[in-house]
Short mmCIF file of C-alpha atoms and ligand atoms in Angstrom, two decimals:
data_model
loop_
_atom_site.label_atom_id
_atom_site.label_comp_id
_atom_site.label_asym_id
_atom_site.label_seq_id
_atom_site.Cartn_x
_atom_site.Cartn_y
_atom_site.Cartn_z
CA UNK A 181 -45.89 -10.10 29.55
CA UNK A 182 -43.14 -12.62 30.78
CA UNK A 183 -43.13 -16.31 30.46
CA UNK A 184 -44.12 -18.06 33.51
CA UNK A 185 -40.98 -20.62 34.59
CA UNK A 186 -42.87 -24.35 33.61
CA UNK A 187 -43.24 -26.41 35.73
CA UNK A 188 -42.61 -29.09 33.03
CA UNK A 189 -40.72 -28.43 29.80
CA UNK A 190 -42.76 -29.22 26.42
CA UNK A 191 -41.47 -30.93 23.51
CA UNK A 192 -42.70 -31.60 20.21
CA UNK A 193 -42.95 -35.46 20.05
CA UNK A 194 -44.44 -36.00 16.41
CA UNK A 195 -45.60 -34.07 13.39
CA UNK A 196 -47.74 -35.07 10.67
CA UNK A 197 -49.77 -33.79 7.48
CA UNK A 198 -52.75 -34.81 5.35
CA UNK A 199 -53.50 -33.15 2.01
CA UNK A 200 -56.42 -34.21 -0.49
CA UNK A 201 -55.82 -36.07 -3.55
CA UNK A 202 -57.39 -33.16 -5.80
CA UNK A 203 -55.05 -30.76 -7.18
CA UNK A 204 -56.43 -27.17 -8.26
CA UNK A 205 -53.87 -25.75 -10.73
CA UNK A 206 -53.90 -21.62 -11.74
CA UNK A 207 -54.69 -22.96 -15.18
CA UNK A 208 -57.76 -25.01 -13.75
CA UNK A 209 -59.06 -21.15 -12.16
CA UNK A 210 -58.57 -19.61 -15.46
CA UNK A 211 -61.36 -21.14 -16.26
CA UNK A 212 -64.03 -20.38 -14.37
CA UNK A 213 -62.82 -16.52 -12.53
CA UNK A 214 -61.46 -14.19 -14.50
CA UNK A 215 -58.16 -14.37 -13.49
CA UNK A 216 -54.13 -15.48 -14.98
CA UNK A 217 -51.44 -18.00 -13.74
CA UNK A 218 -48.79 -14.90 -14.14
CA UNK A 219 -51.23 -12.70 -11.58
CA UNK A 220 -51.65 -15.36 -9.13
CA UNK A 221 -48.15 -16.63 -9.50
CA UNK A 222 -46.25 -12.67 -9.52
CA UNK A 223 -49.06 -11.60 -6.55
CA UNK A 224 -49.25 -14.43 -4.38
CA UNK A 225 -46.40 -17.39 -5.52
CA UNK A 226 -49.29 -19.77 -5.57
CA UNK A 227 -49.42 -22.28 -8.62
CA UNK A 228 -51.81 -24.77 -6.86
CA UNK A 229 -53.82 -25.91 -3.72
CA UNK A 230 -55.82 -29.00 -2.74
CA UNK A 231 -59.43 -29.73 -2.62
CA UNK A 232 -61.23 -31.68 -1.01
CA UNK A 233 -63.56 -34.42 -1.98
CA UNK A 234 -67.23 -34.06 -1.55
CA UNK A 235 -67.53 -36.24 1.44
CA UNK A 236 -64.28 -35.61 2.83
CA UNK A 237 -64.84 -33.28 5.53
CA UNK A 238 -62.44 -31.22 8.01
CA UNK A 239 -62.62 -33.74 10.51
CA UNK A 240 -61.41 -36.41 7.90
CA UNK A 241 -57.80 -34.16 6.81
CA UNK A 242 -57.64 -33.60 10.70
CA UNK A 243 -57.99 -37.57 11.79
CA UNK A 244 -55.60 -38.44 9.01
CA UNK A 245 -52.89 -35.96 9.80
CA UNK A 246 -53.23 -36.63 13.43
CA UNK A 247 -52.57 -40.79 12.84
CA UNK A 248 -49.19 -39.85 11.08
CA UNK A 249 -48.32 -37.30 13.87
CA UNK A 250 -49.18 -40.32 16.43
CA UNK A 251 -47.01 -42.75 14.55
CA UNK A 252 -43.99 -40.48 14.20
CA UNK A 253 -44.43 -40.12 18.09
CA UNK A 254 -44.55 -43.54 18.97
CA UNK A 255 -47.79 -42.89 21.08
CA UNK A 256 -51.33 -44.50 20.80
CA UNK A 257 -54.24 -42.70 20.24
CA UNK A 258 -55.53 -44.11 23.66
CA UNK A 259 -52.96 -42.41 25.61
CA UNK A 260 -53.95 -39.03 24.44
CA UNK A 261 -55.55 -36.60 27.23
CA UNK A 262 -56.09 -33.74 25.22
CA UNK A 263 -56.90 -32.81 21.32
CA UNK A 264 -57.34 -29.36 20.11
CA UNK A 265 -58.48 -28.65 16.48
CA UNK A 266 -58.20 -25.14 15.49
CA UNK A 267 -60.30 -24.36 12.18
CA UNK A 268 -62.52 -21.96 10.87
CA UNK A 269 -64.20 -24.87 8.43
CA UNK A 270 -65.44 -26.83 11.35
CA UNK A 271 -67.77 -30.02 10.03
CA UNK A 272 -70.70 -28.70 12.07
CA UNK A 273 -71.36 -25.36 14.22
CA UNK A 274 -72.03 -27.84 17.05
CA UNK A 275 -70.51 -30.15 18.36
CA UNK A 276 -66.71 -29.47 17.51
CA UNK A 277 -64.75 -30.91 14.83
CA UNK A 278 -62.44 -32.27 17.92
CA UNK A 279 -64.72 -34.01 19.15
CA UNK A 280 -65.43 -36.16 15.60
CA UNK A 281 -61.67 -36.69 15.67
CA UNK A 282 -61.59 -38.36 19.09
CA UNK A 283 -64.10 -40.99 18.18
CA UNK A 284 -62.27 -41.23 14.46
CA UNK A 285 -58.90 -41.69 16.30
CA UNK A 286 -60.35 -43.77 19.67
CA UNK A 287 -58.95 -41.34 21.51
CA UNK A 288 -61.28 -42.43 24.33
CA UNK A 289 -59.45 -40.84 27.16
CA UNK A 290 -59.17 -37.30 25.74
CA UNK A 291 -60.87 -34.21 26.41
CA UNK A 292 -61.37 -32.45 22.81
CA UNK A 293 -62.09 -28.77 21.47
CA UNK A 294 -62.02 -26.43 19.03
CA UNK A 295 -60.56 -23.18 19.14
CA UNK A 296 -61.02 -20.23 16.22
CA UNK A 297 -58.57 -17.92 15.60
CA UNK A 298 -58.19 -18.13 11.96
CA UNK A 299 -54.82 -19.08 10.08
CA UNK A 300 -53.53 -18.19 14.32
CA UNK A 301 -55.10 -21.41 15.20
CA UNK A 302 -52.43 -23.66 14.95
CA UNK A 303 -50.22 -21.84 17.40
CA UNK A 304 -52.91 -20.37 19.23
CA UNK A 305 -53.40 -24.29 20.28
CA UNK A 306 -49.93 -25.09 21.40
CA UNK A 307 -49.35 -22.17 23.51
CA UNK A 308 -52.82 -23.96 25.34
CA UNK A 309 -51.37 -26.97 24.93
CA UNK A 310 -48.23 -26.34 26.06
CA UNK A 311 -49.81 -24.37 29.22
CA UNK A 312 -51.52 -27.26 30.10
CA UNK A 313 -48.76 -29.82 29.89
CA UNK A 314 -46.20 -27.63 32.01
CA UNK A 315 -48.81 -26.55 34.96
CA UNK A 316 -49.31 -31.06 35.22
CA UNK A 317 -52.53 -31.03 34.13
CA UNK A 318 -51.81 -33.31 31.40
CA UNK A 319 -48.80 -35.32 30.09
CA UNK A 320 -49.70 -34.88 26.53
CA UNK A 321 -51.80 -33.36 23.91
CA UNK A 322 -52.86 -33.54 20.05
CA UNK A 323 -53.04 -30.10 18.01
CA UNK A 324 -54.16 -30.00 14.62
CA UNK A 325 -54.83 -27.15 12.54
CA UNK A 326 -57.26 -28.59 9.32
CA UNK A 327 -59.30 -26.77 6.90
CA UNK A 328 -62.03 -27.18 4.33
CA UNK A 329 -61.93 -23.88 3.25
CA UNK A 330 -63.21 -24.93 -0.69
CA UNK A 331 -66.67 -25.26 1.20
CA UNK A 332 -66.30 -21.64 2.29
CA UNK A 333 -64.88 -19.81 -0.66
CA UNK A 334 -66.92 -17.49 -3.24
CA UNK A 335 -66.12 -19.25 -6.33
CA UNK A 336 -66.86 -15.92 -8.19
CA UNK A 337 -64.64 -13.76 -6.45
CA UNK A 338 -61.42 -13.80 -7.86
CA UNK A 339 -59.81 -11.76 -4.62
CA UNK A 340 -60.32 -14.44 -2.44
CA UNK A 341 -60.84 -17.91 -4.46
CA UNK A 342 -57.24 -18.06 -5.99
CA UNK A 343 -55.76 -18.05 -2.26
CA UNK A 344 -57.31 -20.69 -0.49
CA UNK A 345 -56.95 -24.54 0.22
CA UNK A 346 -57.77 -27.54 2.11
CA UNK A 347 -55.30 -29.57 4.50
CA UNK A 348 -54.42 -30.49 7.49
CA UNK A 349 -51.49 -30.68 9.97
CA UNK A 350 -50.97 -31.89 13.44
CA UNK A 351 -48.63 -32.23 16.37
CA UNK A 352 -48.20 -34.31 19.58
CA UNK A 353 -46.88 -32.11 22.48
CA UNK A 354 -45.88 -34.20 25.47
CA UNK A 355 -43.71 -33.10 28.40
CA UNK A 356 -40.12 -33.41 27.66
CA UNK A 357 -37.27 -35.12 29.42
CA UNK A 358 -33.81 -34.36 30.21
CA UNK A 359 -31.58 -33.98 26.77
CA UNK A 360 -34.75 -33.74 24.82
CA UNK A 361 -36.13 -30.51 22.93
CA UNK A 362 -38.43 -27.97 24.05
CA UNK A 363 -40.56 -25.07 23.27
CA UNK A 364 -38.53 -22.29 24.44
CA UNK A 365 -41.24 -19.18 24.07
CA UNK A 366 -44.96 -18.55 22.75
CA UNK A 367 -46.27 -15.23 22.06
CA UNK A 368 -50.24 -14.54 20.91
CA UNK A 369 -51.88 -11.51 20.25
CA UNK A 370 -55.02 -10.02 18.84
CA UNK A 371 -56.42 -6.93 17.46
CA UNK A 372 -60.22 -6.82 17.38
CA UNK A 373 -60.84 -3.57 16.10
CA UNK A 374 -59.97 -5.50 12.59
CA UNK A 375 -62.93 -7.97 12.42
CA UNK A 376 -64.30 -6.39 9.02
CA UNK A 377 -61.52 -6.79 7.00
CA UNK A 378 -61.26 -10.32 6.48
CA UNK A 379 -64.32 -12.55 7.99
CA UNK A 380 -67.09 -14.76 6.50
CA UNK A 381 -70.09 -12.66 7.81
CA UNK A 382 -73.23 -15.25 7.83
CA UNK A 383 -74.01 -18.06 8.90
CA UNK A 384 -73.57 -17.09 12.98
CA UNK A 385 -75.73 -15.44 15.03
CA UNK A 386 -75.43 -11.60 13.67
CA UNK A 387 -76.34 -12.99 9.99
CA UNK A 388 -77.95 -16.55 10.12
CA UNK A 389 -78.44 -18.71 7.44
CA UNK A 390 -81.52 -17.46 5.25
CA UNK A 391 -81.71 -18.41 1.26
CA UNK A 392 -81.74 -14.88 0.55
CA UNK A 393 -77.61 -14.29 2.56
CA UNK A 394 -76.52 -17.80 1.13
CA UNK A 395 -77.16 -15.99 -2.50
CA UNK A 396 -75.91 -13.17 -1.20
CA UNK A 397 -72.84 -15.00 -0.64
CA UNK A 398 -72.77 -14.38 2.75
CA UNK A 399 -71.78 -17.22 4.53
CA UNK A 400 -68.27 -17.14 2.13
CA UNK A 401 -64.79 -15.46 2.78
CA UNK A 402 -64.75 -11.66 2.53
CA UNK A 403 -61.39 -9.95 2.90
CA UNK A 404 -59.59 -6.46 1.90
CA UNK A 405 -56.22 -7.79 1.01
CA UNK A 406 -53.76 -4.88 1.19
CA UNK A 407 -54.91 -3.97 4.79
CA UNK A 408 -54.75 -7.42 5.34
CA UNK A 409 -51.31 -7.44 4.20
CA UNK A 410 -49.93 -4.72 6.03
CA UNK A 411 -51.39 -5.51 9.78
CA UNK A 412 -49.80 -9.12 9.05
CA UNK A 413 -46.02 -7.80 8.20
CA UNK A 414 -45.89 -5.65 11.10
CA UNK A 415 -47.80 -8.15 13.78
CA UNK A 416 -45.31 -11.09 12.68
CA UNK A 417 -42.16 -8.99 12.64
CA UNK A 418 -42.99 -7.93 16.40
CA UNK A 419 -44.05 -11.51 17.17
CA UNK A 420 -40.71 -13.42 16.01
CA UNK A 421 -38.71 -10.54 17.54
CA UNK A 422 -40.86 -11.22 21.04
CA UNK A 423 -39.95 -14.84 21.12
CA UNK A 424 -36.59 -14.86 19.84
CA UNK A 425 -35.78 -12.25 22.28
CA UNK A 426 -37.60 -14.84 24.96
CA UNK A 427 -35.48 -17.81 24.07
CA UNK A 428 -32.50 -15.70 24.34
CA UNK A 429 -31.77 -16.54 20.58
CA UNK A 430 -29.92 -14.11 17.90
CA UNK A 431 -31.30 -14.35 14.47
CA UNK A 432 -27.73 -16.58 13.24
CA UNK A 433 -29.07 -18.78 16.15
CA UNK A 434 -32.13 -19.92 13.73
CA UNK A 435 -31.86 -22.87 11.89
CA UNK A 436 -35.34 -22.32 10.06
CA UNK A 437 -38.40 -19.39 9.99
CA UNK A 438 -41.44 -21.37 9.24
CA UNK A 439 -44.09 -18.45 8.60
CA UNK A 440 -48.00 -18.65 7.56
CA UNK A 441 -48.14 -19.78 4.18
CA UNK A 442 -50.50 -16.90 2.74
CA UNK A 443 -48.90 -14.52 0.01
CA UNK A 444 -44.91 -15.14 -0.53
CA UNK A 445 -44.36 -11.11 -0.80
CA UNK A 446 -45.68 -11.33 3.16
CA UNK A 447 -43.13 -14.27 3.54
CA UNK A 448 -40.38 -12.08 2.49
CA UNK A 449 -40.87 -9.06 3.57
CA UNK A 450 -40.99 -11.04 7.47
CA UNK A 451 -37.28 -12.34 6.19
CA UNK A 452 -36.57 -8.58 5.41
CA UNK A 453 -36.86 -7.45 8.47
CA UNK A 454 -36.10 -10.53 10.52
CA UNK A 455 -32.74 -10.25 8.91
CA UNK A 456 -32.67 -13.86 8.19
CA UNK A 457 -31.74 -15.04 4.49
CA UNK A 458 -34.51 -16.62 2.22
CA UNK A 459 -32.89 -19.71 2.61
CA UNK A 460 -33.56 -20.25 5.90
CA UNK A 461 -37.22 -19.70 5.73
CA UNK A 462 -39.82 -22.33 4.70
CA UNK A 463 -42.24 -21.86 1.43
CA UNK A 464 -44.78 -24.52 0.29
CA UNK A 465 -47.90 -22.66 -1.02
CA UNK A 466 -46.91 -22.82 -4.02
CA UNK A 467 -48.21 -26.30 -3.69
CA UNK A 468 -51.00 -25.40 -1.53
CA UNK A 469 -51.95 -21.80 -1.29
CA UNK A 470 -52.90 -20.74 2.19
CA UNK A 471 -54.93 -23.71 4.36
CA UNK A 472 -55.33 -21.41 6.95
CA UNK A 473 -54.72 -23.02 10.23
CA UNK A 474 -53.23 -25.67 8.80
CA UNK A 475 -50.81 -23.87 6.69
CA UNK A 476 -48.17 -23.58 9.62
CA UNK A 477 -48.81 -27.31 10.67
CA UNK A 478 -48.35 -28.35 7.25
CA UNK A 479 -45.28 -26.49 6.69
CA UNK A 480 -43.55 -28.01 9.73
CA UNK A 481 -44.21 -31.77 8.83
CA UNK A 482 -42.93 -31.30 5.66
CA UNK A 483 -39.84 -29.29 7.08
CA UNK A 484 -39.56 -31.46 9.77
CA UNK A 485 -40.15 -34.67 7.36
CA UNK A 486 -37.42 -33.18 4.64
CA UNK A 487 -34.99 -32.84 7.22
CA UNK A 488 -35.15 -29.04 7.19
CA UNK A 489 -33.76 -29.28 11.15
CA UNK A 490 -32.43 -31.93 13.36
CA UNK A 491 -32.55 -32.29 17.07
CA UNK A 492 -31.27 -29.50 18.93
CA UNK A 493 -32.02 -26.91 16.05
CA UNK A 494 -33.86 -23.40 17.19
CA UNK A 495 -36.87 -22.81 14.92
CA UNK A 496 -39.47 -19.77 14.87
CA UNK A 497 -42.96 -20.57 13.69
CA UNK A 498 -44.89 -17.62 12.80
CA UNK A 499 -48.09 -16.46 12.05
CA UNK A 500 -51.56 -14.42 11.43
CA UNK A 501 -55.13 -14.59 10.31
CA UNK A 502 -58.30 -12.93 10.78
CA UNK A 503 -59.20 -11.24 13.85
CA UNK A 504 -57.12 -9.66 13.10
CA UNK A 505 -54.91 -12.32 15.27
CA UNK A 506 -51.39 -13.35 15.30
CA UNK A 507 -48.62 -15.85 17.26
CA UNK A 508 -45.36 -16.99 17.10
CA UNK A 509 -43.25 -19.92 18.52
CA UNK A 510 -39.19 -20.56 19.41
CA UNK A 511 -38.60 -24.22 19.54
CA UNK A 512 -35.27 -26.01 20.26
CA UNK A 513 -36.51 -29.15 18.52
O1 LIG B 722 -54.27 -15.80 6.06
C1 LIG B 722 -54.53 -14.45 6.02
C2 LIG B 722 -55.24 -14.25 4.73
N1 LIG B 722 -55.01 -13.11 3.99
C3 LIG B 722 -53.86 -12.70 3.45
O2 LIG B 722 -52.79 -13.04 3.75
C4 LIG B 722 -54.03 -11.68 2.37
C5 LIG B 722 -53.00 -10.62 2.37
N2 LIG B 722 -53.10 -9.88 1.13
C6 LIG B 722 -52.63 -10.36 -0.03
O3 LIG B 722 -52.06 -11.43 -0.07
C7 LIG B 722 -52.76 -9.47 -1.24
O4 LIG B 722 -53.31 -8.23 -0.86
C8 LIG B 722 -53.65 -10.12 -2.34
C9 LIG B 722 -52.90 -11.28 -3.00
C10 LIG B 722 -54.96 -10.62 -1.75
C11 LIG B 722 -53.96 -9.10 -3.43
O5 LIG B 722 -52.77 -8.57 -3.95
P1 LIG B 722 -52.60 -6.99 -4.13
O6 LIG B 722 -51.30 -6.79 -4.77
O7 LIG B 722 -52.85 -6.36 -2.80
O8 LIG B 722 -53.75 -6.67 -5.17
P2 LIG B 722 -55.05 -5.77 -5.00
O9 LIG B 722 -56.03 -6.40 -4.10
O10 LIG B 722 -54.62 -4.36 -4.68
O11 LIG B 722 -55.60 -5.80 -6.47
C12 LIG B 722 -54.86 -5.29 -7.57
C13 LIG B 722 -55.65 -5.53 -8.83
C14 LIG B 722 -57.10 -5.06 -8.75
O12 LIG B 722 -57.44 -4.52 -10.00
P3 LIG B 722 -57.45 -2.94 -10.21
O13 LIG B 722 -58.45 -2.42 -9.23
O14 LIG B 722 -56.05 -2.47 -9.93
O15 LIG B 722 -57.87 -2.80 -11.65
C15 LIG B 722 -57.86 -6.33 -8.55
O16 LIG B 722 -59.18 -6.25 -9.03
O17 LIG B 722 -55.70 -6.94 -9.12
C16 LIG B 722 -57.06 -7.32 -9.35
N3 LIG B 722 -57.23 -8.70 -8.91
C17 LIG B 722 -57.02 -9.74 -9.73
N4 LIG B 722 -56.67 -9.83 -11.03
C18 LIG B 722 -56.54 -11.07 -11.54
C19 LIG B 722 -57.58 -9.14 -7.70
N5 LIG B 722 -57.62 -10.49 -7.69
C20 LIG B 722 -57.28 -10.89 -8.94
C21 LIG B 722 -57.12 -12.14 -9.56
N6 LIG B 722 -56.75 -12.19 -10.84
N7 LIG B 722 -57.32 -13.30 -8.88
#
């Protein structure tokens, strides 16, 4: 599909990132799963994630990421038009986490929503965003990709617990000026013939919530890792190459891949066949495993924070979740 010519170019004004206090080390998991540091570190390069307190819900990470995000972008909360959250670990079913942000922030004047796609979310939301900025319908827009996943993970189930954490990331899009950065290319896609193998199946309306599915663990994170795995190599190699090719960039043009933080054998086997060197590729989960829709957000605050790129650098975000769903961005920042 080819990129419709904007009508207004899109920048990336501000980034920010929110992670809870409490840190989860391999050693704390040793002791309640039957698990090792040396099989989470040699499988996944995780050593730790964050957790979030008991009253500190998704809509709290989200709010606090998107103040920083606000402040680096010099922009009030009351000039925002538009907030998108994208989460799987919404506060409530109903009404959406966005919508709790917007009265946390005072974002008075903004329309809010959620969108689900999974660890997709994140860019998923700023190829809306972004959409909406360059037809005029807005002049700016909040996206923030937070998770509580520690409120949706079998603590007994050593595939999935040792993966997952909570955080949150955010970005203010606003239309871009002369001289200033811009995304250059989005790309989405989804395959939904892979729903079964990773999904939390209760808790909607094909399983509700009954005592007898919450025991069942039902309502928790259920996933078959190695298909997992190789859908997600193959749908974010053919995603960077789409954009890249889009923003007429060659892989020496790319100052820094930031890719979904899930498993760091995924993160380099996408450098493999990108052909771009481990060095210009961003890794934090060792710090916080994978936050799902967050995990990109996350990564690019602290990348963007640690001076990872400067103004006119080319980046490619890329990522993938369940759904099975995947996206990918080229930014001249
Ligand atoms: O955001 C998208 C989310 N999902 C992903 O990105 C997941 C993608 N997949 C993966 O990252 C990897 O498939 C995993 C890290 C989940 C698993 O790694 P793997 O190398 O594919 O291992 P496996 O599932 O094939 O399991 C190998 C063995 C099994 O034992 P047996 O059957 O060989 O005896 C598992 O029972 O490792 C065992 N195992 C563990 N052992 C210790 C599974 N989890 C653990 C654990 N600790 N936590």
């Amino acid at each position: 599909m080819s990129e419709i010519a904007s009508v207004y170019p899109v920048m990336i004004a501000g980034t920010g990132s929110y992670l809870p206090e409490k840190v989860m080390t391999n050693a704390d998991l040793e002791k309640f799963v039957d698990t090792t540091d040396e099989w989470i570190t040699s499988r996944t390069g995780i050593k730790e994630r964050r957790i979030a307190a008991d009253d500190e819900f998704t809509s709290h990470l989200a709010t606090k990421a998107a103040k920083k995000a606000l402040e680096q972008a010099g922009m009030e909360a009351s000039d925002l038009q538009l907030i998108i959250v994208a989460t799987i670990s919404p506060d409530t079913i109903t009404p959406a986490t966005a919508c709790y942000v917007q009265h946390n922030l005072g974002a008075t004047e903004a329309i809010a929503y959620d969108i689900s796609a999974a660890c997709s979310g994140f860019l998923y939301a700023m190829k809306i965003a972004k959409r909406m900025i360059s037809d005029g319908a807005y002049e700016n827009a909040l996206i923030i990709g937070a998770e509580k996943l520690s409120s949706f993970v079998n603590w007994e189930d050593r595939n999935t617990c040792v993966l997952f954490g909570d955080g949150a990331g955010a970005a203010v899009l606003r239309r871009s000026e002369e001289g200033e950065g811009r995304i250059l290319a989005t790309e989405m896609g989804t395959d939904g013939a892979q729903t079964g193998i990773l999904n939390i199946p209760g808790g909607g309306s094909a399983c509700p919530t009954t005592s007898a599915n919450v025991n069942d663990k039902l309502a928790s994170l259920q996933m078959s890792g190695r298909e997992v795995f190789k859908l997600a190599v193959n749908a974010m190699k053919k995603a960077s190459e789409k954009v890249i090719e889009r923003a007429g960039l060659a892989p020496d043009d790319i100052k820094l891949v930031i890719p979904h933080q899930a498993n760091l054998r995924i993160i380099d086997a996408i450098a493999d066949r990108l052909a771009v060197p481990n060095e210009k590729v961003f890794v934090n989960l060792d710090k916080y495993g994978n936050t799902s829709a967050a995990a990109v957000a996350i990564a690019l605050d602290e990348a963007h924070r640690t001076g990872r790129f400067e103004r006119g650098d080319k980046i490619v975000l890329v990522v993938f979740g369940a759904g099975l769903t995947w996206a990918a961005s080229a930014i001249e920042w």
